[in-house]
Amino acid sequence: MSSIAVIVPFFARGPSVLARTVRSALRQQGVPTPHVIVVDDGSPQSAAVELAELAPNELARVRIIRQPNAGPPFARNAGLNAVPSDTKWVALLDADDTWHPDHLARAVQTLELGYDFYFTNHERGVTGKPHFVHCQFDPDAHPRLPIGETARAFEGDFFTRSLCRTPVGTSTVVYRWATLGDLRFPLFPWTWEDLMFWLLVADRTKRIAFDSAVRVEYDPGGIAGADGWRSPGELRRKLWYIQHFANVRSRFQLTSDQRKMVDEECDRHAEGFAISLLGLMRYGTLPERRVLWDFIRWRPKIMMTLVVVAIRQVPKLFGRRGEASPDIDA
């Protein structure tokens, strides 16, 4: 069967679950053992130390690339640049996530029907529900493929669907190297480079398929888990969304409806930023200066946003301690 390369960017300040993650890739059933490329992005906790517990035959299928810390898009691109020439499929896997044993077999079986890009449903412990439910993606709106009950062809405008609340999770993606192998993750600073990558894919191909079954388990933590709505981490997260949508506007020629969607999302995340900022201040915590300054630079109408938020949300924010947080979910 055809070869598969797996790209795993890695950065950890202490002991991690990298060995567990890599094993979930090496022990896939129904496909040849993939070639795993771990990119150690200047991690304080060395990837080599983390993977020392693997058996010699497992380590033989793993290549570790170490580079100075640069961030996830640089690490993923370094891995993509090292993909062997005989590779047919590339799979993405974050260092704290794990695959079900049949993930790659199901992906290859689906892609072999003539598709270029594949993703599957996933679950993160912190949400308690599958991602397709979380992002309101209905698999039943797409035609079934003749390889089981859960494989489907994506039907419709994948670009527009990927603009907001994308159904794609990075660790679920497998794609055809011959068609998409020249794509790289955009290197915009402080943004969601994976969300931009899906838009680049949508510009390249319409042959997209997915599986509605949960075949990937996401770590409950990570950047998407944030630290709670009233935290410096949430401020950074909202800022990155604002920057992402500004980058989308500048990079792609959008229709009027798509521009409206992007602008509404930008406004929503700006309001979420203001809610989190007021929540921090309520508990006596000052935001990071750089984050606040970048927000003002990217969103000069911050005062108007704060006024609107104050009118709508201050009664909740400054009410009794322990009240549920406002609805600012991304």
PDB file of N, CA, C and O in Angstrom, residues 249-275:
ATOM      1  N   ARG A 249      -9.631  38.622   5.146  1.00  0.00           N
ATOM      2  CA  ARG A 249     -10.149  39.724   4.315  1.00  0.00           C
ATOM      3  C   ARG A 249      -9.105  40.223   3.328  1.00  0.00           C
ATOM      4  O   ARG A 249      -9.400  40.572   2.179  1.00  0.00           O
ATOM      5  N   SER A 250      -7.835  40.289   3.778  1.00  0.00           N
ATOM      6  CA  SER A 250      -6.778  40.831   2.924  1.00  0.00           C
ATOM      7  C   SER A 250      -6.260  39.820   1.909  1.00  0.00           C
ATOM      8  O   SER A 250      -5.763  40.196   0.846  1.00  0.00           O
ATOM      9  N   ARG A 251      -6.391  38.514   2.207  1.00  0.00           N
ATOM     10  CA  ARG A 251      -5.785  37.492   1.355  1.00  0.00           C
ATOM     11  C   ARG A 251      -6.717  36.969   0.281  1.00  0.00           C
ATOM     12  O   ARG A 251      -6.281  36.598  -0.812  1.00  0.00           O
ATOM     13  N   PHE A 252      -8.019  36.928   0.558  1.00  0.00           N
ATOM     14  CA  PHE A 252      -8.959  36.319  -0.374  1.00  0.00           C
ATOM     15  C   PHE A 252      -9.944  37.350  -0.925  1.00  0.00           C
ATOM     16  O   PHE A 252     -10.287  38.325  -0.246  1.00  0.00           O
ATOM     17  N   GLN A 253     -10.386  37.098  -2.145  1.00  0.00           N
ATOM     18  CA  GLN A 253     -11.452  37.904  -2.731  1.00  0.00           C
ATOM     19  C   GLN A 253     -12.785  37.303  -2.275  1.00  0.00           C
ATOM     20  O   GLN A 253     -13.207  36.267  -2.771  1.00  0.00           O
ATOM     21  N   LEU A 254     -13.428  37.963  -1.349  1.00  0.00           N
ATOM     22  CA  LEU A 254     -14.651  37.449  -0.752  1.00  0.00           C
ATOM     23  C   LEU A 254     -15.881  38.019  -1.432  1.00  0.00           C
ATOM     24  O   LEU A 254     -15.866  39.148  -1.927  1.00  0.00           O
ATOM     25  N   THR A 255     -16.944  37.252  -1.423  1.00  0.00           N
ATOM     26  CA  THR A 255     -18.227  37.770  -1.873  1.00  0.00           C
ATOM     27  C   THR A 255     -18.778  38.701  -0.793  1.00  0.00           C
ATOM     28  O   THR A 255     -18.280  38.738   0.340  1.00  0.00           O
ATOM     29  N   SER A 256     -19.826  39.438  -1.123  1.00  0.00           N
ATOM     30  CA  SER A 256     -20.415  40.350  -0.131  1.00  0.00           C
ATOM     31  C   SER A 256     -20.943  39.577   1.066  1.00  0.00           C
ATOM     32  O   SER A 256     -20.805  40.016   2.215  1.00  0.00           O
ATOM     33  N   ASP A 257     -21.527  38.397   0.813  1.00  0.00           N
ATOM     34  CA  ASP A 257     -22.034  37.579   1.929  1.00  0.00           C
ATOM     35  C   ASP A 257     -20.884  37.065   2.791  1.00  0.00           C
ATOM     36  O   ASP A 257     -20.988  37.023   4.021  1.00  0.00           O
ATOM     37  N   GLN A 258     -19.785  36.683   2.161  1.00  0.00           N
ATOM     38  CA  GLN A 258     -18.631  36.203   2.924  1.00  0.00           C
ATOM     39  C   GLN A 258     -17.996  37.324   3.728  1.00  0.00           C
ATOM     40  O   GLN A 258     -17.597  37.125   4.879  1.00  0.00           O
ATOM     41  N   ARG A 259     -17.911  38.517   3.153  1.00  0.00           N
ATOM     42  CA  ARG A 259     -17.382  39.660   3.903  1.00  0.00           C
ATOM     43  C   ARG A 259     -18.252  39.961   5.111  1.00  0.00           C
ATOM     44  O   ARG A 259     -17.746  40.283   6.198  1.00  0.00           O
ATOM     45  N   LYS A 260     -19.549  39.834   4.927  1.00  0.00           N
ATOM     46  CA  LYS A 260     -20.469  40.077   6.038  1.00  0.00           C
ATOM     47  C   LYS A 260     -20.233  39.050   7.151  1.00  0.00           C
ATOM     48  O   LYS A 260     -20.191  39.402   8.338  1.00  0.00           O
ATOM     49  N   MET A 261     -20.067  37.783   6.774  1.00  0.00           N
ATOM     50  CA  MET A 261     -19.787  36.740   7.763  1.00  0.00           C
ATOM     51  C   MET A 261     -18.504  37.045   8.528  1.00  0.00           C
ATOM     52  O   MET A 261     -18.461  36.955   9.761  1.00  0.00           O
ATOM     53  N   VAL A 262     -17.459  37.405   7.803  1.00  0.00           N
ATOM     54  CA  VAL A 262     -16.164  37.684   8.428  1.00  0.00           C
ATOM     55  C   VAL A 262     -16.272  38.874   9.369  1.00  0.00           C
ATOM     56  O   VAL A 262     -15.748  38.854  10.490  1.00  0.00           O
ATOM     57  N   ASP A 263     -16.963  39.925   8.930  1.00  0.00           N
ATOM     58  CA  ASP A 263     -17.104  41.123   9.770  1.00  0.00           C
ATOM     59  C   ASP A 263     -17.913  40.821  11.031  1.00  0.00           C
ATOM     60  O   ASP A 263     -17.602  41.317  12.124  1.00  0.00           O
ATOM     61  N   GLU A 264     -18.955  40.009  10.887  1.00  0.00           N
ATOM     62  CA  GLU A 264     -19.767  39.655  12.057  1.00  0.00           C
ATOM     63  C   GLU A 264     -18.962  38.830  13.053  1.00  0.00           C
ATOM     64  O   GLU A 264     -19.084  39.018  14.272  1.00  0.00           O
ATOM     65  N   GLU A 265     -18.144  37.904  12.539  1.00  0.00           N
ATOM     66  CA  GLU A 265     -17.291  37.114  13.428  1.00  0.00           C
ATOM     67  C   GLU A 265     -16.264  37.999  14.137  1.00  0.00           C
ATOM     68  O   GLU A 265     -15.989  37.821  15.323  1.00  0.00           O
ATOM     69  N   CYS A 266     -15.706  38.942  13.400  1.00  0.00           N
ATOM     70  CA  CYS A 266     -14.728  39.857  13.992  1.00  0.00           C
ATOM     71  C   CYS A 266     -15.382  40.670  15.111  1.00  0.00           C
ATOM     72  O   CYS A 266     -14.807  40.842  16.190  1.00  0.00           O
ATOM     73  N   ASP A 267     -16.595  41.149  14.863  1.00  0.00           N
ATOM     74  CA  ASP A 267     -17.317  41.910  15.889  1.00  0.00           C
ATOM     75  C   ASP A 267     -17.615  41.036  17.101  1.00  0.00           C
ATOM     76  O   ASP A 267     -17.507  41.486  18.251  1.00  0.00           O
ATOM     77  N   ARG A 268     -17.969  39.774  16.847  1.00  0.00           N
ATOM     78  CA  ARG A 268     -18.320  38.868  17.948  1.00  0.00           C
ATOM     79  C   ARG A 268     -17.115  38.606  18.845  1.00  0.00           C
ATOM     80  O   ARG A 268     -17.217  38.619  20.073  1.00  0.00           O
ATOM     81  N   HIS A 269     -15.961  38.403  18.218  1.00  0.00           N
ATOM     82  CA  HIS A 269     -14.768  38.133  19.010  1.00  0.00           C
ATOM     83  C   HIS A 269     -14.251  39.405  19.686  1.00  0.00           C
ATOM     84  O   HIS A 269     -13.668  39.331  20.778  1.00  0.00           O
ATOM     85  N   ALA A 270     -14.465  40.547  19.067  1.00  0.00           N
ATOM     86  CA  ALA A 270     -14.092  41.805  19.725  1.00  0.00           C
ATOM     87  C   ALA A 270     -14.942  42.018  20.975  1.00  0.00           C
ATOM     88  O   ALA A 270     -14.438  42.442  22.024  1.00  0.00           O
ATOM     89  N   GLU A 271     -16.227  41.688  20.883  1.00  0.00           N
ATOM     90  CA  GLU A 271     -17.087  41.783  22.060  1.00  0.00           C
ATOM     91  C   GLU A 271     -16.656  40.775  23.121  1.00  0.00           C
ATOM     92  O   GLU A 271     -16.626  41.080  24.320  1.00  0.00           O
ATOM     93  N   GLY A 272     -16.280  39.557  22.675  1.00  0.00           N
ATOM     94  CA  GLY A 272     -15.782  38.564  23.621  1.00  0.00           C
ATOM     95  C   GLY A 272     -14.514  39.031  24.312  1.00  0.00           C
ATOM     96  O   GLY A 272     -14.319  38.783  25.510  1.00  0.00           O
ATOM     97  N   PHE A 273     -13.630  39.702  23.579  1.00  0.00           N
ATOM     98  CA  PHE A 273     -12.407  40.258  24.165  1.00  0.00           C
ATOM     99  C   PHE A 273     -12.766  41.268  25.249  1.00  0.00           C
ATOM    100  O   PHE A 273     -12.204  41.251  26.354  1.00  0.00           O
ATOM    101  N   ALA A 274     -13.705  42.153  24.930  1.00  0.00           N
ATOM    102  CA  ALA A 274     -14.103  43.183  25.900  1.00  0.00           C
ATOM    103  C   ALA A 274     -14.733  42.564  27.144  1.00  0.00           C
ATOM    104  O   ALA A 274     -14.486  43.013  28.274  1.00  0.00           O
ATOM    105  N   ILE A 275     -15.531  41.506  26.955  1.00  0.00           N
ATOM    106  CA  ILE A 275     -16.142  40.823  28.098  1.00  0.00           C
ATOM    107  C   ILE A 275     -15.062  40.232  29.001  1.00  0.00           C
ATOM    108  O   ILE A 275     -15.101  40.393  30.231  1.00  0.00           O
TER     109      ILE A 275
END
